[in-house]
Coordinates of C-alpha atoms and ligand atoms in Angstrom, one line a residue:
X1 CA -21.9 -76.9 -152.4
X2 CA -20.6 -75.7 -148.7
X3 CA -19.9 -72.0 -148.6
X4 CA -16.4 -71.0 -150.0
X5 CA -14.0 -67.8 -150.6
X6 CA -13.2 -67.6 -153.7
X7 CA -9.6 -65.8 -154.6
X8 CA -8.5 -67.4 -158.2
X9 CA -10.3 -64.7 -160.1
X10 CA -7.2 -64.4 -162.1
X11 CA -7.4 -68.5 -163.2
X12 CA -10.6 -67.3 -164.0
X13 CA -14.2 -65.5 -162.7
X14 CA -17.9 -66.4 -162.4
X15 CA -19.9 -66.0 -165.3
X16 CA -22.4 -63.2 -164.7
X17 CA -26.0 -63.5 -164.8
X18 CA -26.8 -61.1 -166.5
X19 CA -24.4 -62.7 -169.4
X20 CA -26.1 -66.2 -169.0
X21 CA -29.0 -64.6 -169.6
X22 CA -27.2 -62.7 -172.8
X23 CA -26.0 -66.4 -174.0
X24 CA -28.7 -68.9 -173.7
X25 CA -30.8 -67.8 -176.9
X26 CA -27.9 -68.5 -179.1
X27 CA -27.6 -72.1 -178.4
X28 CA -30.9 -73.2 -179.3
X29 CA -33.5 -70.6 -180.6
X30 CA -31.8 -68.2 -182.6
X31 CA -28.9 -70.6 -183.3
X32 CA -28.5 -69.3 -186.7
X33 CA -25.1 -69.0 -188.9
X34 CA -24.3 -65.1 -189.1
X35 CA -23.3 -65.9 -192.8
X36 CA -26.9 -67.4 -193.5
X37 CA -28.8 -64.7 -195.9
X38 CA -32.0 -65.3 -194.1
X39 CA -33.6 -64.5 -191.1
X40 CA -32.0 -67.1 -188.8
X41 CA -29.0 -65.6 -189.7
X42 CA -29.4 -62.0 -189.9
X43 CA -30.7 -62.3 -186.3
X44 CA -27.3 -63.6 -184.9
X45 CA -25.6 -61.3 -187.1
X46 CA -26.9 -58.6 -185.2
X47 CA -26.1 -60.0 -182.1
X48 CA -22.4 -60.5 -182.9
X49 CA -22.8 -56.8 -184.3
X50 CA -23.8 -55.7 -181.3
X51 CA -21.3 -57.5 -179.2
X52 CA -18.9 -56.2 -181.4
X53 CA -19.8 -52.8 -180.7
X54 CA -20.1 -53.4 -176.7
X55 CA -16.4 -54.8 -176.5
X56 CA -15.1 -52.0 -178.9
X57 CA -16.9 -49.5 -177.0
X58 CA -15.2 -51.1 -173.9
X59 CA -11.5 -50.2 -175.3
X60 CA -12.4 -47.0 -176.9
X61 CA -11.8 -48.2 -180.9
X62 CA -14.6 -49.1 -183.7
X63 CA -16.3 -52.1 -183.7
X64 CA -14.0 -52.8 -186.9
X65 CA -11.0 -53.1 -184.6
X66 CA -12.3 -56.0 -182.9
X67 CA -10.9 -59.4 -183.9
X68 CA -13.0 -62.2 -182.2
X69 CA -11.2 -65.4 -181.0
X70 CA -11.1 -68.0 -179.0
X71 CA -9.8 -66.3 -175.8
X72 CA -6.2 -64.3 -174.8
X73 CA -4.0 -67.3 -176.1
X74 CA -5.4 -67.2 -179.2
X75 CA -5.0 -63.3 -179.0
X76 CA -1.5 -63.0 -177.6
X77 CA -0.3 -65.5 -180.3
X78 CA -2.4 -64.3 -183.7
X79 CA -1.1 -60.9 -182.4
X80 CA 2.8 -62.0 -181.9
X81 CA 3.1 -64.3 -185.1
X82 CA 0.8 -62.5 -186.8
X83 CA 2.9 -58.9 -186.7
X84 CA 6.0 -61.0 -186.7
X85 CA 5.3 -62.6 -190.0
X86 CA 3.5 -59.6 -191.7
X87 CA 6.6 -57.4 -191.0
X88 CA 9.7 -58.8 -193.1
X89 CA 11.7 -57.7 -189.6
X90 CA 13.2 -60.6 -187.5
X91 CA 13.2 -59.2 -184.2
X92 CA 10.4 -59.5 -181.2
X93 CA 11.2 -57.8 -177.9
X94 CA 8.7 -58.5 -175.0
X95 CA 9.5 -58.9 -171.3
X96 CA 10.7 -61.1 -169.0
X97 CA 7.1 -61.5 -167.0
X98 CA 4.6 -61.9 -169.6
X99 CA 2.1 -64.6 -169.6
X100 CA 3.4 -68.3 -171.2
X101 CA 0.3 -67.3 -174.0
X102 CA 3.4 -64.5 -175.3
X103 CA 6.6 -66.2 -174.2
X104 CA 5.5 -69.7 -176.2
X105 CA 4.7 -67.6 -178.9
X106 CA 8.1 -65.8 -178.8
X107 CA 9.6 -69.1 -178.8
X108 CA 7.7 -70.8 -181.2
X109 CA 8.6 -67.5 -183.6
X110 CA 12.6 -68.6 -182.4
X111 CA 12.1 -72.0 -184.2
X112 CA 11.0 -70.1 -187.5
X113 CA 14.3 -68.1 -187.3
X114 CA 13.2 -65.4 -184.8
X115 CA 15.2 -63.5 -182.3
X116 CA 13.2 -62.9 -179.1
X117 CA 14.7 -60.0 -176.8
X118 CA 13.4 -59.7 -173.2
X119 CA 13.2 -57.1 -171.3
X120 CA 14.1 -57.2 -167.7
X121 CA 12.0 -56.4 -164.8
X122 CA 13.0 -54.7 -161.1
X123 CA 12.2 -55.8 -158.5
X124 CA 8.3 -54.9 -158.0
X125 CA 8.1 -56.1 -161.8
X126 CA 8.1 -53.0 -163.6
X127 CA 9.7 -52.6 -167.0
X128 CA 10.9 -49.5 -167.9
X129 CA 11.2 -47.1 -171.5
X130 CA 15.0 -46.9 -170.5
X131 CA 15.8 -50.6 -171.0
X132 CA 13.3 -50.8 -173.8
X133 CA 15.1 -47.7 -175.5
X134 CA 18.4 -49.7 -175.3
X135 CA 17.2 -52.5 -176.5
X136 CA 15.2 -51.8 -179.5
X137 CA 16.3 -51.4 -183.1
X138 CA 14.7 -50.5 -186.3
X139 CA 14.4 -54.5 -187.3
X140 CA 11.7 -55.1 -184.4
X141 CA 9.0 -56.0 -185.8
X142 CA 6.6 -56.1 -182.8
X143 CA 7.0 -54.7 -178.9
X144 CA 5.0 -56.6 -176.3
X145 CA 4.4 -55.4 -172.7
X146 CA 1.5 -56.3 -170.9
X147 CA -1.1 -53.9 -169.3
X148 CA -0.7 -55.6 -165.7
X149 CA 0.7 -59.4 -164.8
X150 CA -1.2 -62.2 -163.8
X151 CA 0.9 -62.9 -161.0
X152 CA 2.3 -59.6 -158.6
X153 CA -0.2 -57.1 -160.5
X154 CA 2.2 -54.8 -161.5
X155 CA 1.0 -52.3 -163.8
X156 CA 3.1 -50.9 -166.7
X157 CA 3.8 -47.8 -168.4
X158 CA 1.7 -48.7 -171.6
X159 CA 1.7 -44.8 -173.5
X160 CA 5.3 -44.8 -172.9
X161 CA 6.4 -48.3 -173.9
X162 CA 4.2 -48.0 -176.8
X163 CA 5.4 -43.9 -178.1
X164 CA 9.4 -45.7 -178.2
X165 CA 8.4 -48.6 -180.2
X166 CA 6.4 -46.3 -182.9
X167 CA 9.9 -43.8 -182.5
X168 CA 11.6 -47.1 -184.1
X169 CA 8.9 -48.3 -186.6
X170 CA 7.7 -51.0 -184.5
X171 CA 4.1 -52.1 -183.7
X172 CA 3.3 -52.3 -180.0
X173 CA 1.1 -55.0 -178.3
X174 CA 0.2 -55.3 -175.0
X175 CA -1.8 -58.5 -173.1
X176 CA -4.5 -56.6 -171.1
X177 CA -6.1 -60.0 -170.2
X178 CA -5.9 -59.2 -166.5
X179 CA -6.5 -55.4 -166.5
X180 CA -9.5 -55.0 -168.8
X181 CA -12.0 -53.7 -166.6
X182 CA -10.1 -53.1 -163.9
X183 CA -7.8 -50.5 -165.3
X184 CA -8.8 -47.8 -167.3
X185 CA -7.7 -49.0 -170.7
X186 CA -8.0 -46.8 -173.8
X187 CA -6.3 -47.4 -177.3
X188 CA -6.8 -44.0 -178.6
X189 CA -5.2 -42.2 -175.5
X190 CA -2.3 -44.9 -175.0
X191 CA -1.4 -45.4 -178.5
X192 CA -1.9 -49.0 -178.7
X193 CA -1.6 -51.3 -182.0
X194 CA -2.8 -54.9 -180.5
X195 CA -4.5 -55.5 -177.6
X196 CA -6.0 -58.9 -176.2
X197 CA -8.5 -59.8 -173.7
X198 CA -10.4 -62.4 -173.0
X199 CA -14.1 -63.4 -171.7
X200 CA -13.6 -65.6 -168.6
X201 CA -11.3 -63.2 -166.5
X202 CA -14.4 -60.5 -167.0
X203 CA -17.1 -62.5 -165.4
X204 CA -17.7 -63.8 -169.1
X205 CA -17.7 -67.2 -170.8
X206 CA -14.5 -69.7 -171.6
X207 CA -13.4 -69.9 -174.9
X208 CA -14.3 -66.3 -176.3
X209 CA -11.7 -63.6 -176.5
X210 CA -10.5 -60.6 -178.4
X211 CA -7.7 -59.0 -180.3
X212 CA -7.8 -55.3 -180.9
X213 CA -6.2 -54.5 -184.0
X214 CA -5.6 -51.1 -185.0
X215 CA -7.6 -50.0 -188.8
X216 CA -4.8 -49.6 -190.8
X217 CA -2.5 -52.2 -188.8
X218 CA -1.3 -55.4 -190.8
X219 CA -0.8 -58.7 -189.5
X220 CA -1.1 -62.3 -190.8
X221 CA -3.8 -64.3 -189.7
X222 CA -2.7 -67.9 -188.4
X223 CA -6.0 -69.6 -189.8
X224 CA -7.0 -69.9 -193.0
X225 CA -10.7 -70.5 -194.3
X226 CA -14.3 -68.1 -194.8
X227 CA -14.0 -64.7 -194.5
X228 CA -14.8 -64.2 -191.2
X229 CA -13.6 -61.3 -188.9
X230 CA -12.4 -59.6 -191.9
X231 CA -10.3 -62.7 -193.0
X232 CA -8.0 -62.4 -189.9
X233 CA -10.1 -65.1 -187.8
X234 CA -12.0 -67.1 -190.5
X235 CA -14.2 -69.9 -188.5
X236 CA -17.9 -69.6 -187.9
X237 CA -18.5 -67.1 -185.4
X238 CA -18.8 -68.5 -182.0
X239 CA -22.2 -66.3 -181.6
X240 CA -23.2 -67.3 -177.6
X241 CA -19.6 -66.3 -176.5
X242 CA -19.3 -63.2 -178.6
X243 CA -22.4 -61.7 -177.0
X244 CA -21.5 -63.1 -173.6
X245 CA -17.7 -61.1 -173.8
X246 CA -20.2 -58.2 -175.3
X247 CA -22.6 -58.2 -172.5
X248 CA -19.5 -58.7 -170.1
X249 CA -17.5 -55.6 -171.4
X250 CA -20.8 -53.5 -171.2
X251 CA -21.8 -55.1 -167.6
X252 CA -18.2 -54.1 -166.1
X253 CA -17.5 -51.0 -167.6
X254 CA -20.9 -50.0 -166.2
X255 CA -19.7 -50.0 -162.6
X256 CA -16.0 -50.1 -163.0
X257 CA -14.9 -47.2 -161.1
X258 CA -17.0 -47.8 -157.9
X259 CA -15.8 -52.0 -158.2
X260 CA -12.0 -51.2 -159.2
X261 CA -12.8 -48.5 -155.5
X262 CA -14.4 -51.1 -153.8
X263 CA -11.5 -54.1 -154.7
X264 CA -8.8 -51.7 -153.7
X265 CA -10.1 -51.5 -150.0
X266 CA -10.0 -54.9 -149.8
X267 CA -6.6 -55.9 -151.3
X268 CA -5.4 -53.3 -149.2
X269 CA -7.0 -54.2 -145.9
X270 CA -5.8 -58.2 -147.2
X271 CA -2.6 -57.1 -147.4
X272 CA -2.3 -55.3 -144.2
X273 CA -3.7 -57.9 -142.3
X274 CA -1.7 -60.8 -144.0
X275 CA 1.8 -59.1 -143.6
X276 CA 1.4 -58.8 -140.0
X277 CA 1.6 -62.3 -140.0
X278 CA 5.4 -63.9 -139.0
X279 CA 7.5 -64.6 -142.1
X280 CA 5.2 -62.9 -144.8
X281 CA 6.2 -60.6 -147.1
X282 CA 4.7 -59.3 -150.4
X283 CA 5.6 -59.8 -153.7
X284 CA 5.0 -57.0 -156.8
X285 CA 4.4 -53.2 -156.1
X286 CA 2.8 -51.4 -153.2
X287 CA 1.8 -48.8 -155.2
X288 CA 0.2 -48.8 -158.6
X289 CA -0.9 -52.4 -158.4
X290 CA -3.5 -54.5 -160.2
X291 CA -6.8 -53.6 -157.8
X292 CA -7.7 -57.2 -157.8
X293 CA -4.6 -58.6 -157.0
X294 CA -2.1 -59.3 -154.0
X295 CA 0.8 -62.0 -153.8
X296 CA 2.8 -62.8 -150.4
X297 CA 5.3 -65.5 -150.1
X298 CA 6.0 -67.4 -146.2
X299 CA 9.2 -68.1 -145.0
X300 CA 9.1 -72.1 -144.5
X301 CA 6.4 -73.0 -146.2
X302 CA 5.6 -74.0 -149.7
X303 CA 2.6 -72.2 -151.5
X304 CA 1.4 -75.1 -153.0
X305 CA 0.7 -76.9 -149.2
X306 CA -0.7 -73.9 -148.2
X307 CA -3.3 -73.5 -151.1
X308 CA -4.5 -77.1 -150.7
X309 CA -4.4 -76.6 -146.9
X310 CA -6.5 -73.5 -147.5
X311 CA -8.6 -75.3 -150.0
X312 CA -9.9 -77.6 -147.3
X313 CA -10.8 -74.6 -145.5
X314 CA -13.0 -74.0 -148.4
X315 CA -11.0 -71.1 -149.2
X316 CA -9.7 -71.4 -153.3
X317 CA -6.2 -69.4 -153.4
X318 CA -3.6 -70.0 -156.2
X319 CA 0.3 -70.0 -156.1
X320 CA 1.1 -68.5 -159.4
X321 CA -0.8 -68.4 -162.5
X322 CA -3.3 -72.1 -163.3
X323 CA -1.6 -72.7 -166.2
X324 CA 1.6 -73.3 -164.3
X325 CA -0.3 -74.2 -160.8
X326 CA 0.7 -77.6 -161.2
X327 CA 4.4 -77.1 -161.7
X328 CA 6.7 -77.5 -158.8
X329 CA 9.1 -75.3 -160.4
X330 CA 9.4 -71.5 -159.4
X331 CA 7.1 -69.3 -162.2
X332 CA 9.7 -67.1 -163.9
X333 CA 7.9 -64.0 -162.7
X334 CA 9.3 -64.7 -159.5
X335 CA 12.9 -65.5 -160.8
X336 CA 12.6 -62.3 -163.0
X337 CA 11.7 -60.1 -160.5
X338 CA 15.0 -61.5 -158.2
X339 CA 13.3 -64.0 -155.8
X340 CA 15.4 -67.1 -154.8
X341 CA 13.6 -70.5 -156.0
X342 CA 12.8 -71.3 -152.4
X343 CA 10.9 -68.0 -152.3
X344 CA 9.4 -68.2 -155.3
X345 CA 8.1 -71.9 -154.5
X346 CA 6.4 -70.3 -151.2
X347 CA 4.0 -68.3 -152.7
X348 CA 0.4 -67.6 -152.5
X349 CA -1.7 -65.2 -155.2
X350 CA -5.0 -63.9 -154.0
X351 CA -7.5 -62.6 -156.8
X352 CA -10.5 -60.6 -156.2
X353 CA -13.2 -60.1 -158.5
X354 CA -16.2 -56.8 -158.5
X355 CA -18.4 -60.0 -156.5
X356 CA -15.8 -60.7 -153.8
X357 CA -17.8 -60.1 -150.7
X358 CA -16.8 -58.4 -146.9
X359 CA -17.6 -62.1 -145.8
X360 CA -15.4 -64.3 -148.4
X361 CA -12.9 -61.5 -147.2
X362 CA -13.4 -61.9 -143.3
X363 CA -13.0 -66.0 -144.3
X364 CA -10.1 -65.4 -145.7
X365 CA -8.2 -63.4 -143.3
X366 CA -9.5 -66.1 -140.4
X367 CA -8.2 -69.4 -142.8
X368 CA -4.4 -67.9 -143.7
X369 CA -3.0 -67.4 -140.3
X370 CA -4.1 -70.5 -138.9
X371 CA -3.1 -72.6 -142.3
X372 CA 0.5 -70.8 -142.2
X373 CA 0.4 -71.5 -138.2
X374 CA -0.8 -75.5 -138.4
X375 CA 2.2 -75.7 -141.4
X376 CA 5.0 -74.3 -139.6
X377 CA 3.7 -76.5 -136.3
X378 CA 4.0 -80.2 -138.6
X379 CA 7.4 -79.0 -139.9
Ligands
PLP401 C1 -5.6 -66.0 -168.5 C2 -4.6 -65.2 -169.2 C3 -4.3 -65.4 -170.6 C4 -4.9 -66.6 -171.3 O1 -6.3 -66.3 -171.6 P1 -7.2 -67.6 -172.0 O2 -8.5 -66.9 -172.4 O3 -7.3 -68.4 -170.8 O4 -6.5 -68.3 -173.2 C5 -3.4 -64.6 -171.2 N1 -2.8 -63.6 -170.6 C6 -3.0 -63.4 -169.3 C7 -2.3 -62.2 -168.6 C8 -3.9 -64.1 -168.6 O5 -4.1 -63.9 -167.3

């Protein structure tokens, strides 16, 4: 393959060598059934034991707490129906900007009789305990905020959101999928009932997640079967993923605070450089943003020619989030946080990961200009 920048790390990251390496006995050596009472099988129970104790150490709970599935969808929503159906309360209130993983759930909970509240968002996409406070009664079942967005990076006030939802007998989740690792997340200190994260944003395999669930925290599990992951998640354990999202936690919280250092400098010196650029402008907040994340929008020119345009410079950008990449209609983050359709359409998400190098950088900064230059010139 020719040389390339990558900045979709928030679609999704490189799988780290180091959790290759981690993987590859469980698909054909020690491919054993945890539930197997022999050897075979106590051999990949340990190794689901001790990636369940490598992601739990990761979040700061027991390995008890740690609900294994198949990635943040499956987290977000087995967190979302799960409280909502467990609680006898008929009310969800989650925000305006969450990931589609939340809001489909939240809608899919409408159909079963459901009321979904959302909280707004300002203008750098920052929800605040004020409009939570007037929002929230004592027939919410479940409160969900994420830890940062997918899209503009905001981060958000997690301990406080969470401390007014306990006031009013609520549980409180919150989608960390994009700031595990690369915020200092901690379920003891901030309180937290549910929290979901998933491998492939961590440099870990597709198709593995997590769902935190506080001991002593009831929710309905939406699969039904053996006994696995304490009945909440019943399916034979996916043993190659679970130790890959083990070894990944481990791997990233190892060097987290000299990465999360060393990805700041660079979204900062990305966004300096791209906003002296005619016509840009950045989206989410300047301050106490997502360290691998920075979003501009271009007068005059949709996002979506200037990704491709990019992409034949060998330099992979995004507009807003994959799942909605292909859509030609504005991502509601962008509506949410007041941005006209025309802006939203015009935007262009750059996502750094702890292996993003100086040179994918210096590529980067060389292919924008003349991409937003050679679009402007054809128009
Ligand atoms: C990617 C993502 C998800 C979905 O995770 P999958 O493992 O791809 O299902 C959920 N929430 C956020 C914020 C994400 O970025």
């Amino acid at each position: 393959m020719k040389e390339h920048a990558y900045f979709d790390n928030s679609a999704t990251t490189a799988v780290a060598k180091e959790v290759l390496d981690e993987m590859l006995p469980f698909f054909t050596g020690s491919y054993g059934n945890p539930g197997s009472i022999h050897s075979m099988g106590d051999e990949a129970a340990k190794a689901v034991m001790t990636a369940r104790k490598r992601t739990a150490s990761a979040l700061n709970c027991r390995p008890s707490e740690i609900i294994f599935t198949s990635g943040g969808t499956e987290s977000d929503n087995l967190a979302l129906i799960g409280a909502a159906m467990r609680s006898g309360k008929r009310k969800i209130i989650t925000s305006a900007i969450e990931h589609s993983a939340v809001l489909e759930a939240c809608r899919f909970l409408g159909t079963l009789g459901y009321e979904t509240v959302l909280l707004p968002a300002d203008g750098k996409g920052r929800v605040t305990v004020n409009n939570l406070t007037d929002l929230i009664d004592n027939d919410t079942a479940v409160v969900s905020v994420m830890t940062a967005n997918n899209e503009i990076g905001t981060i958000q006030p997690i301990a406080e959101l969470a401390k007014t939802a306990h006031e009013h007998g609520a549980l409180f989740h919150t989608d960390a999928v994009q700031a595990f690792t690369r915020t200092d997340i901690n379920v003891v200190r901030d309180n937290v009932d549910l929290l979901s994260i998933s491998g492939h944003k961590i440099h870990g395999p597709k198709g593995i997640g997590a769902l935190y669930v506080k001991n002593g925290v009831n929710i309905s599990p939406m699969l039904f079967g053996g006994g696995q992951e304490r009945g909440m998640r019943p399916s034979t354990e996916n043993v190659p993923g679970m130790a890959g999202l083990g070894k990944a936690s481990e791997l990233a919280m190892a060097t987290m605070k000299g990465d999360v250092k060393r990805m700041e400098g660079m979204r900062d010196k990305i966004i300096n450089e791209i906003l002296s650029i005619r016509g840009a402008y950045l989206n989410g907040p300047a301050e106490n943003r997502l360290c691998s994340n920075a979003h501009f929008g271009f007068d005059g020119i949709k996002g979506k020619d200037l990704v491709l345009r990019l992409s034949k410079m060998n330099v992979m950008a995004s507009t807003a989030s994959a799942c909605s990449a292909g859509s030609t209609e504005p991502s509601h983050v962008m509506t949410a946080i007041g941005r006209s359709a025309g802006e939203a359409l015009s935007s262009l998400r750059i996502s750094l990961s702890r292996y993003t190098t100086d040179r994918e950088v210096d590529l980067l900064l060389d292919a924008v200009p003349d991409a937003v230059r050679s679009l402007r010139t054809r128009m």
